[in-house]
Amino acid sequence: MAGGSNTIRFIDHKVASPSFTELYGEGMQLVEETAAYLDGEGRREAKALVRPVATLYAAESMRLTTRLMQMASWLLLQRALANGEMTADQVDSEKSKIRLDGNAPGVELENWNALPEHFRILVQRSLRLQARMQRMDLNLAGDDMAEDFGEGADNPVNTQINLLKTAFGDR
């Protein structure tokens, strides 16, 4: 715990929150659903595609699975932190290997709409979930950085408050 024994680490509470629990459930469910689709219905649908669309399907399915594995890794790291299985420093070290900003699919490509509808829906769901994870990750990183602004630290908010106190004679 940085900043002394009285420091509250908001990051620890956020990863144990209902919003994280919901995100975790959605993410893992999407990973399972996508794997089942790609191994079953998706495989059958892909065989019926014409060559240019099949090529796009192959490329986008690789992007989709990569995106989902990155997202699952991030979720598992956050859960490990919440459960006390890893420290924040360990999570930060491992998280540096994860990319939540992967390439978006080519939805404007000529053959995008020729891809199976279920596949396109899975891609869109993964992108929305990824965006939520990115926001939560930024939020968690912001809280983690905020704890470093203890008393006496060069804190822009404290600087402004002190300027206001000086201006209004409340020093």
mmCIF file with all atom_site columns, C-alpha atoms in Angstrom:
data_model
loop_
_atom_site.group_PDB
_atom_site.id
_atom_site.type_symbol
_atom_site.label_atom_id
_atom_site.label_alt_id
_atom_site.label_comp_id
_atom_site.label_asym_id
_atom_site.label_entity_id
_atom_site.label_seq_id
_atom_site.pdbx_PDB_ins_code
_atom_site.Cartn_x
_atom_site.Cartn_y
_atom_site.Cartn_z
_atom_site.occupancy
_atom_site.B_iso_or_equiv
_atom_site.pdbx_formal_charge
_atom_site.auth_seq_id
_atom_site.auth_comp_id
_atom_site.auth_asym_id
_atom_site.auth_atom_id
_atom_site.pdbx_PDB_model_num
ATOM 1   C CA . MET A 1 1   ? 0.000   0.000   0.000   1.00 0.00 ? 1   MET A CA 1
ATOM 2   C CA . ALA A 1 2   ? 1.528   3.235   -1.105  1.00 0.00 ? 2   ALA A CA 1
ATOM 3   C CA . GLY A 1 3   ? 1.136   6.258   1.087   1.00 0.00 ? 3   GLY A CA 1
ATOM 4   C CA . GLY A 1 4   ? 0.972   4.557   4.472   1.00 0.00 ? 4   GLY A CA 1
ATOM 5   C CA . SER A 1 5   ? -1.272  2.222   6.378   1.00 0.00 ? 5   SER A CA 1
ATOM 6   C CA . ASN A 1 6   ? -4.292  4.567   6.217   1.00 0.00 ? 6   ASN A CA 1
ATOM 7   C CA . THR A 1 7   ? -4.413  4.553   2.415   1.00 0.00 ? 7   THR A CA 1
ATOM 8   C CA . ILE A 1 8   ? -7.550  3.100   0.880   1.00 0.00 ? 8   ILE A CA 1
ATOM 9   C CA . ARG A 1 9   ? -6.923  1.362   -2.413  1.00 0.00 ? 9   ARG A CA 1
ATOM 10  C CA . PHE A 1 10  ? -10.042 2.025   -4.477  1.00 0.00 ? 10  PHE A CA 1
ATOM 11  C CA . ILE A 1 11  ? -8.791  -0.327  -7.174  1.00 0.00 ? 11  ILE A CA 1
ATOM 12  C CA . ASP A 1 12  ? -9.204  -3.262  -4.773  1.00 0.00 ? 12  ASP A CA 1
ATOM 13  C CA . HIS A 1 13  ? -12.843 -2.335  -4.155  1.00 0.00 ? 13  HIS A CA 1
ATOM 14  C CA . LYS A 1 14  ? -13.691 -1.722  -7.820  1.00 0.00 ? 14  LYS A CA 1
ATOM 15  C CA . VAL A 1 15  ? -12.534 -5.140  -8.973  1.00 0.00 ? 15  VAL A CA 1
ATOM 16  C CA . ALA A 1 16  ? -14.760 -6.660  -6.293  1.00 0.00 ? 16  ALA A CA 1
ATOM 17  C CA . SER A 1 17  ? -17.758 -4.516  -7.312  1.00 0.00 ? 17  SER A CA 1
ATOM 18  C CA . PRO A 1 18  ? -21.003 -5.742  -8.878  1.00 0.00 ? 18  PRO A CA 1
ATOM 19  C CA . SER A 1 19  ? -20.136 -3.895  -12.105 1.00 0.00 ? 19  SER A CA 1
ATOM 20  C CA . PHE A 1 20  ? -16.890 -5.854  -12.419 1.00 0.00 ? 20  PHE A CA 1
ATOM 21  C CA . THR A 1 21  ? -18.657 -9.101  -11.542 1.00 0.00 ? 21  THR A CA 1
ATOM 22  C CA . GLU A 1 22  ? -21.185 -8.413  -14.309 1.00 0.00 ? 22  GLU A CA 1
ATOM 23  C CA . LEU A 1 23  ? -18.426 -7.549  -16.787 1.00 0.00 ? 23  LEU A CA 1
ATOM 24  C CA . TYR A 1 24  ? -16.526 -10.704 -15.837 1.00 0.00 ? 24  TYR A CA 1
ATOM 25  C CA . GLY A 1 25  ? -19.610 -12.869 -16.353 1.00 0.00 ? 25  GLY A CA 1
ATOM 26  C CA . GLU A 1 26  ? -20.414 -11.293 -19.708 1.00 0.00 ? 26  GLU A CA 1
ATOM 27  C CA . GLY A 1 27  ? -16.843 -11.618 -20.894 1.00 0.00 ? 27  GLY A CA 1
ATOM 28  C CA . MET A 1 28  ? -16.426 -15.258 -19.979 1.00 0.00 ? 28  MET A CA 1
ATOM 29  C CA . GLN A 1 29  ? -19.852 -16.111 -21.365 1.00 0.00 ? 29  GLN A CA 1
ATOM 30  C CA . LEU A 1 30  ? -18.961 -14.440 -24.662 1.00 0.00 ? 30  LEU A CA 1
ATOM 31  C CA . VAL A 1 31  ? -15.689 -16.389 -24.837 1.00 0.00 ? 31  VAL A CA 1
ATOM 32  C CA . GLU A 1 32  ? -17.561 -19.678 -24.353 1.00 0.00 ? 32  GLU A CA 1
ATOM 33  C CA . GLU A 1 33  ? -20.354 -18.747 -26.755 1.00 0.00 ? 33  GLU A CA 1
ATOM 34  C CA . THR A 1 34  ? -17.889 -17.687 -29.452 1.00 0.00 ? 34  THR A CA 1
ATOM 35  C CA . ALA A 1 35  ? -15.798 -20.834 -29.077 1.00 0.00 ? 35  ALA A CA 1
ATOM 36  C CA . ALA A 1 36  ? -18.915 -22.993 -29.413 1.00 0.00 ? 36  ALA A CA 1
ATOM 37  C CA . TYR A 1 37  ? -20.053 -21.015 -32.470 1.00 0.00 ? 37  TYR A CA 1
ATOM 38  C CA . LEU A 1 38  ? -16.679 -21.156 -34.226 1.00 0.00 ? 38  LEU A CA 1
ATOM 39  C CA . ASP A 1 39  ? -16.349 -24.907 -33.583 1.00 0.00 ? 39  ASP A CA 1
ATOM 40  C CA . GLY A 1 40  ? -19.899 -25.716 -34.673 1.00 0.00 ? 40  GLY A CA 1
ATOM 41  C CA . GLU A 1 41  ? -22.293 -23.503 -36.577 1.00 0.00 ? 41  GLU A CA 1
ATOM 42  C CA . GLY A 1 42  ? -19.530 -21.098 -37.645 1.00 0.00 ? 42  GLY A CA 1
ATOM 43  C CA . ARG A 1 43  ? -17.441 -23.874 -39.136 1.00 0.00 ? 43  ARG A CA 1
ATOM 44  C CA . ARG A 1 44  ? -20.436 -25.093 -41.159 1.00 0.00 ? 44  ARG A CA 1
ATOM 45  C CA . GLU A 1 45  ? -21.304 -21.558 -42.298 1.00 0.00 ? 45  GLU A CA 1
ATOM 46  C CA . ALA A 1 46  ? -17.709 -20.837 -43.297 1.00 0.00 ? 46  ALA A CA 1
ATOM 47  C CA . LYS A 1 47  ? -17.631 -23.844 -45.619 1.00 0.00 ? 47  LYS A CA 1
ATOM 48  C CA . ALA A 1 48  ? -20.536 -22.378 -47.604 1.00 0.00 ? 48  ALA A CA 1
ATOM 49  C CA . LEU A 1 49  ? -18.854 -18.986 -48.152 1.00 0.00 ? 49  LEU A CA 1
ATOM 50  C CA . VAL A 1 50  ? -17.349 -17.950 -51.485 1.00 0.00 ? 50  VAL A CA 1
ATOM 51  C CA . ARG A 1 51  ? -13.576 -17.568 -51.472 1.00 0.00 ? 51  ARG A CA 1
ATOM 52  C CA . PRO A 1 52  ? -13.211 -13.783 -50.830 1.00 0.00 ? 52  PRO A CA 1
ATOM 53  C CA . VAL A 1 53  ? -15.791 -13.897 -48.027 1.00 0.00 ? 53  VAL A CA 1
ATOM 54  C CA . ALA A 1 54  ? -14.224 -17.056 -46.591 1.00 0.00 ? 54  ALA A CA 1
ATOM 55  C CA . THR A 1 55  ? -10.851 -15.288 -46.510 1.00 0.00 ? 55  THR A CA 1
ATOM 56  C CA . LEU A 1 56  ? -12.381 -12.337 -44.669 1.00 0.00 ? 56  LEU A CA 1
ATOM 57  C CA . TYR A 1 57  ? -14.132 -14.741 -42.268 1.00 0.00 ? 57  TYR A CA 1
ATOM 58  C CA . ALA A 1 58  ? -10.827 -16.466 -41.497 1.00 0.00 ? 58  ALA A CA 1
ATOM 59  C CA . ALA A 1 59  ? -9.040  -13.168 -40.851 1.00 0.00 ? 59  ALA A CA 1
ATOM 60  C CA . GLU A 1 60  ? -11.822 -11.738 -38.719 1.00 0.00 ? 60  GLU A CA 1
ATOM 61  C CA . SER A 1 61  ? -12.276 -14.941 -36.732 1.00 0.00 ? 61  SER A CA 1
ATOM 62  C CA . MET A 1 62  ? -8.572  -14.795 -35.836 1.00 0.00 ? 62  MET A CA 1
ATOM 63  C CA . ARG A 1 63  ? -8.983  -11.165 -34.745 1.00 0.00 ? 63  ARG A CA 1
ATOM 64  C CA . LEU A 1 64  ? -12.071 -12.088 -32.761 1.00 0.00 ? 64  LEU A CA 1
ATOM 65  C CA . THR A 1 65  ? -10.408 -14.965 -30.926 1.00 0.00 ? 65  THR A CA 1
ATOM 66  C CA . THR A 1 66  ? -7.298  -12.883 -30.221 1.00 0.00 ? 66  THR A CA 1
ATOM 67  C CA . ARG A 1 67  ? -9.457  -10.043 -28.885 1.00 0.00 ? 67  ARG A CA 1
ATOM 68  C CA . LEU A 1 68  ? -11.435 -12.416 -26.671 1.00 0.00 ? 68  LEU A CA 1
ATOM 69  C CA . MET A 1 69  ? -8.291  -14.080 -25.285 1.00 0.00 ? 69  MET A CA 1
ATOM 70  C CA . GLN A 1 70  ? -6.825  -10.666 -24.419 1.00 0.00 ? 70  GLN A CA 1
ATOM 71  C CA . MET A 1 71  ? -10.085 -9.684  -22.754 1.00 0.00 ? 71  MET A CA 1
ATOM 72  C CA . ALA A 1 72  ? -10.283 -12.973 -20.821 1.00 0.00 ? 72  ALA A CA 1
ATOM 73  C CA . SER A 1 73  ? -6.693  -12.505 -19.646 1.00 0.00 ? 73  SER A CA 1
ATOM 74  C CA . TRP A 1 74  ? -7.498  -8.996  -18.382 1.00 0.00 ? 74  TRP A CA 1
ATOM 75  C CA . LEU A 1 75  ? -10.614 -10.253 -16.586 1.00 0.00 ? 75  LEU A CA 1
ATOM 76  C CA . LEU A 1 76  ? -8.727  -13.123 -14.953 1.00 0.00 ? 76  LEU A CA 1
ATOM 77  C CA . LEU A 1 77  ? -5.990  -10.779 -13.760 1.00 0.00 ? 77  LEU A CA 1
ATOM 78  C CA . GLN A 1 78  ? -8.531  -8.412  -12.228 1.00 0.00 ? 78  GLN A CA 1
ATOM 79  C CA . ARG A 1 79  ? -10.320 -11.324 -10.553 1.00 0.00 ? 79  ARG A CA 1
ATOM 80  C CA . ALA A 1 80  ? -7.008  -12.626 -9.177  1.00 0.00 ? 80  ALA A CA 1
ATOM 81  C CA . LEU A 1 81  ? -6.408  -9.173  -7.684  1.00 0.00 ? 81  LEU A CA 1
ATOM 82  C CA . ALA A 1 82  ? -9.912  -9.058  -6.182  1.00 0.00 ? 82  ALA A CA 1
ATOM 83  C CA . ASN A 1 83  ? -9.452  -12.519 -4.664  1.00 0.00 ? 83  ASN A CA 1
ATOM 84  C CA . GLY A 1 84  ? -6.039  -11.661 -3.229  1.00 0.00 ? 84  GLY A CA 1
ATOM 85  C CA . GLU A 1 85  ? -4.313  -14.237 -5.423  1.00 0.00 ? 85  GLU A CA 1
ATOM 86  C CA . MET A 1 86  ? -2.041  -11.562 -6.909  1.00 0.00 ? 86  MET A CA 1
ATOM 87  C CA . THR A 1 87  ? -0.780  -8.194  -5.735  1.00 0.00 ? 87  THR A CA 1
ATOM 88  C CA . ALA A 1 88  ? -1.465  -4.996  -7.646  1.00 0.00 ? 88  ALA A CA 1
ATOM 89  C CA . ASP A 1 89  ? 2.196   -4.907  -8.706  1.00 0.00 ? 89  ASP A CA 1
ATOM 90  C CA . GLN A 1 90  ? 1.985   -8.462  -10.060 1.00 0.00 ? 90  GLN A CA 1
ATOM 91  C CA . VAL A 1 91  ? -1.204  -7.606  -11.956 1.00 0.00 ? 91  VAL A CA 1
ATOM 92  C CA . ASP A 1 92  ? 0.372   -4.456  -13.392 1.00 0.00 ? 92  ASP A CA 1
ATOM 93  C CA . SER A 1 93  ? 3.376   -6.461  -14.548 1.00 0.00 ? 93  SER A CA 1
ATOM 94  C CA . GLU A 1 94  ? 1.236   -9.089  -16.255 1.00 0.00 ? 94  GLU A CA 1
ATOM 95  C CA . LYS A 1 95  ? -1.249  -6.532  -17.592 1.00 0.00 ? 95  LYS A CA 1
ATOM 96  C CA . SER A 1 96  ? 1.531   -4.869  -19.575 1.00 0.00 ? 96  SER A CA 1
ATOM 97  C CA . LYS A 1 97  ? 1.457   -7.970  -21.814 1.00 0.00 ? 97  LYS A CA 1
ATOM 98  C CA . ILE A 1 98  ? -2.253  -7.558  -22.581 1.00 0.00 ? 98  ILE A CA 1
ATOM 99  C CA . ARG A 1 99  ? -3.694  -5.379  -25.335 1.00 0.00 ? 99  ARG A CA 1
ATOM 100 C CA . LEU A 1 100 ? -7.254  -4.188  -25.008 1.00 0.00 ? 100 LEU A CA 1
ATOM 101 C CA . ASP A 1 101 ? -6.907  -1.913  -28.016 1.00 0.00 ? 101 ASP A CA 1
ATOM 102 C CA . GLY A 1 102 ? -6.741  -4.526  -30.762 1.00 0.00 ? 102 GLY A CA 1
ATOM 103 C CA . ASN A 1 103 ? -7.658  -3.898  -34.360 1.00 0.00 ? 103 ASN A CA 1
ATOM 104 C CA . ALA A 1 104 ? -11.302 -3.364  -35.144 1.00 0.00 ? 104 ALA A CA 1
ATOM 105 C CA . PRO A 1 105 ? -12.800 -5.453  -37.923 1.00 0.00 ? 105 PRO A CA 1
ATOM 106 C CA . GLY A 1 106 ? -13.197 -4.126  -41.404 1.00 0.00 ? 106 GLY A CA 1
ATOM 107 C CA . VAL A 1 107 ? -16.931 -3.435  -41.147 1.00 0.00 ? 107 VAL A CA 1
ATOM 108 C CA . GLU A 1 108 ? -16.622 -1.110  -44.126 1.00 0.00 ? 108 GLU A CA 1
ATOM 109 C CA . LEU A 1 109 ? -15.052 -3.773  -46.277 1.00 0.00 ? 109 LEU A CA 1
ATOM 110 C CA . GLU A 1 110 ? -16.835 -4.879  -49.401 1.00 0.00 ? 110 GLU A CA 1
ATOM 111 C CA . ASN A 1 111 ? -17.616 -8.378  -48.081 1.00 0.00 ? 111 ASN A CA 1
ATOM 112 C CA . TRP A 1 112 ? -18.407 -7.560  -44.445 1.00 0.00 ? 112 TRP A CA 1
ATOM 113 C CA . ASN A 1 113 ? -22.170 -7.884  -44.863 1.00 0.00 ? 113 ASN A CA 1
ATOM 114 C CA . ALA A 1 114 ? -21.714 -11.216 -46.655 1.00 0.00 ? 114 ALA A CA 1
ATOM 115 C CA . LEU A 1 115 ? -20.326 -12.740 -43.451 1.00 0.00 ? 115 LEU A CA 1
ATOM 116 C CA . PRO A 1 116 ? -22.744 -14.861 -41.416 1.00 0.00 ? 116 PRO A CA 1
ATOM 117 C CA . GLU A 1 117 ? -25.011 -12.673 -39.276 1.00 0.00 ? 117 GLU A CA 1
ATOM 118 C CA . HIS A 1 118 ? -24.318 -14.596 -36.064 1.00 0.00 ? 118 HIS A CA 1
ATOM 119 C CA . PHE A 1 119 ? -20.585 -14.084 -36.592 1.00 0.00 ? 119 PHE A CA 1
ATOM 120 C CA . ARG A 1 120 ? -21.013 -10.336 -37.157 1.00 0.00 ? 120 ARG A CA 1
ATOM 121 C CA . ILE A 1 121 ? -23.111 -10.093 -33.984 1.00 0.00 ? 121 ILE A CA 1
ATOM 122 C CA . LEU A 1 122 ? -20.398 -11.856 -31.965 1.00 0.00 ? 122 LEU A CA 1
ATOM 123 C CA . VAL A 1 123 ? -17.788 -9.456  -33.349 1.00 0.00 ? 123 VAL A CA 1
ATOM 124 C CA . GLN A 1 124 ? -19.916 -6.422  -32.459 1.00 0.00 ? 124 GLN A CA 1
ATOM 125 C CA . ARG A 1 125 ? -20.605 -7.748  -28.952 1.00 0.00 ? 125 ARG A CA 1
ATOM 126 C CA . SER A 1 126 ? -16.887 -8.349  -28.419 1.00 0.00 ? 126 SER A CA 1
ATOM 127 C CA . LEU A 1 127 ? -16.087 -4.791  -29.504 1.00 0.00 ? 127 LEU A CA 1
ATOM 128 C CA . ARG A 1 128 ? -18.680 -3.289  -27.140 1.00 0.00 ? 128 ARG A CA 1
ATOM 129 C CA . LEU A 1 129 ? -17.395 -5.415  -24.263 1.00 0.00 ? 129 LEU A CA 1
ATOM 130 C CA . GLN A 1 130 ? -13.819 -4.496  -25.116 1.00 0.00 ? 130 GLN A CA 1
ATOM 131 C CA . ALA A 1 131 ? -14.736 -0.794  -25.002 1.00 0.00 ? 131 ALA A CA 1
ATOM 132 C CA . ARG A 1 132 ? -16.287 -1.273  -21.544 1.00 0.00 ? 132 ARG A CA 1
ATOM 133 C CA . MET A 1 133 ? -13.121 -3.028  -20.371 1.00 0.00 ? 133 MET A CA 1
ATOM 134 C CA . GLN A 1 134 ? -10.960 -0.241  -21.752 1.00 0.00 ? 134 GLN A CA 1
ATOM 135 C CA . ARG A 1 135 ? -13.022 2.329   -19.824 1.00 0.00 ? 135 ARG A CA 1
ATOM 136 C CA . MET A 1 136 ? -12.825 0.274   -16.635 1.00 0.00 ? 136 MET A CA 1
ATOM 137 C CA . ASP A 1 137 ? -9.091  -0.238  -17.108 1.00 0.00 ? 137 ASP A CA 1
ATOM 138 C CA . LEU A 1 138 ? -8.557  3.511   -17.514 1.00 0.00 ? 138 LEU A CA 1
ATOM 139 C CA . ASN A 1 139 ? -10.745 4.117   -14.479 1.00 0.00 ? 139 ASN A CA 1
ATOM 140 C CA . LEU A 1 140 ? -8.789  1.584   -12.417 1.00 0.00 ? 140 LEU A CA 1
ATOM 141 C CA . ALA A 1 141 ? -5.474  3.030   -13.587 1.00 0.00 ? 141 ALA A CA 1
ATOM 142 C CA . GLY A 1 142 ? -6.672  6.523   -12.687 1.00 0.00 ? 142 GLY A CA 1
ATOM 143 C CA . ASP A 1 143 ? -7.616  5.443   -9.170  1.00 0.00 ? 143 ASP A CA 1
ATOM 144 C CA . ASP A 1 144 ? -4.333  3.624   -8.783  1.00 0.00 ? 144 ASP A CA 1
ATOM 145 C CA . MET A 1 145 ? -2.439  6.765   -9.817  1.00 0.00 ? 145 MET A CA 1
ATOM 146 C CA . ALA A 1 146 ? -4.593  8.941   -7.550  1.00 0.00 ? 146 ALA A CA 1
ATOM 147 C CA . GLU A 1 147 ? -3.411  7.069   -4.476  1.00 0.00 ? 147 GLU A CA 1
ATOM 148 C CA . ASP A 1 148 ? 0.107   8.340   -5.184  1.00 0.00 ? 148 ASP A CA 1
ATOM 149 C CA . PHE A 1 149 ? -1.063  11.914  -4.506  1.00 0.00 ? 149 PHE A CA 1
ATOM 150 C CA . GLY A 1 150 ? -0.669  11.854  -0.747  1.00 0.00 ? 150 GLY A CA 1
ATOM 151 C CA . GLU A 1 151 ? -0.169  14.841  1.506   1.00 0.00 ? 151 GLU A CA 1
ATOM 152 C CA . GLY A 1 152 ? 2.756   16.955  0.400   1.00 0.00 ? 152 GLY A CA 1
ATOM 153 C CA . ALA A 1 153 ? 2.741   15.415  -3.070  1.00 0.00 ? 153 ALA A CA 1
ATOM 154 C CA . ASP A 1 154 ? 2.681   17.610  -6.136  1.00 0.00 ? 154 ASP A CA 1
ATOM 155 C CA . ASN A 1 155 ? -1.072  17.278  -6.560  1.00 0.00 ? 155 ASN A CA 1
ATOM 156 C CA . PRO A 1 156 ? -2.713  19.679  -9.056  1.00 0.00 ? 156 PRO A CA 1
ATOM 157 C CA . VAL A 1 157 ? -6.028  19.594  -7.177  1.00 0.00 ? 157 VAL A CA 1
ATOM 158 C CA . ASN A 1 158 ? -4.372  20.407  -3.847  1.00 0.00 ? 158 ASN A CA 1
ATOM 159 C CA . THR A 1 159 ? -2.448  23.193  -5.558  1.00 0.00 ? 159 THR A CA 1
ATOM 160 C CA . GLN A 1 160 ? -5.684  24.756  -6.826  1.00 0.00 ? 160 GLN A CA 1
ATOM 161 C CA . ILE A 1 161 ? -7.398  24.379  -3.433  1.00 0.00 ? 161 ILE A CA 1
ATOM 162 C CA . ASN A 1 162 ? -4.444  26.049  -1.741  1.00 0.00 ? 162 ASN A CA 1
ATOM 163 C CA . LEU A 1 163 ? -4.559  28.905  -4.260  1.00 0.00 ? 163 LEU A CA 1
ATOM 164 C CA . LEU A 1 164 ? -8.268  29.399  -3.527  1.00 0.00 ? 164 LEU A CA 1
ATOM 165 C CA . LYS A 1 165 ? -7.632  29.334  0.221   1.00 0.00 ? 165 LYS A CA 1
ATOM 166 C CA . THR A 1 166 ? -4.900  31.926  -0.212  1.00 0.00 ? 166 THR A CA 1
ATOM 167 C CA . ALA A 1 167 ? -7.099  34.112  -2.385  1.00 0.00 ? 167 ALA A CA 1
ATOM 168 C CA . PHE A 1 168 ? -9.960  34.030  0.100   1.00 0.00 ? 168 PHE A CA 1
ATOM 169 C CA . GLY A 1 169 ? -7.812  34.309  3.213   1.00 0.00 ? 169 GLY A CA 1
ATOM 170 C CA . ASP A 1 170 ? -8.615  30.852  4.559   1.00 0.00 ? 170 ASP A CA 1
ATOM 171 C CA . ARG A 1 171 ? -5.017  29.774  5.042   1.00 0.00 ? 171 ARG A CA 1
#
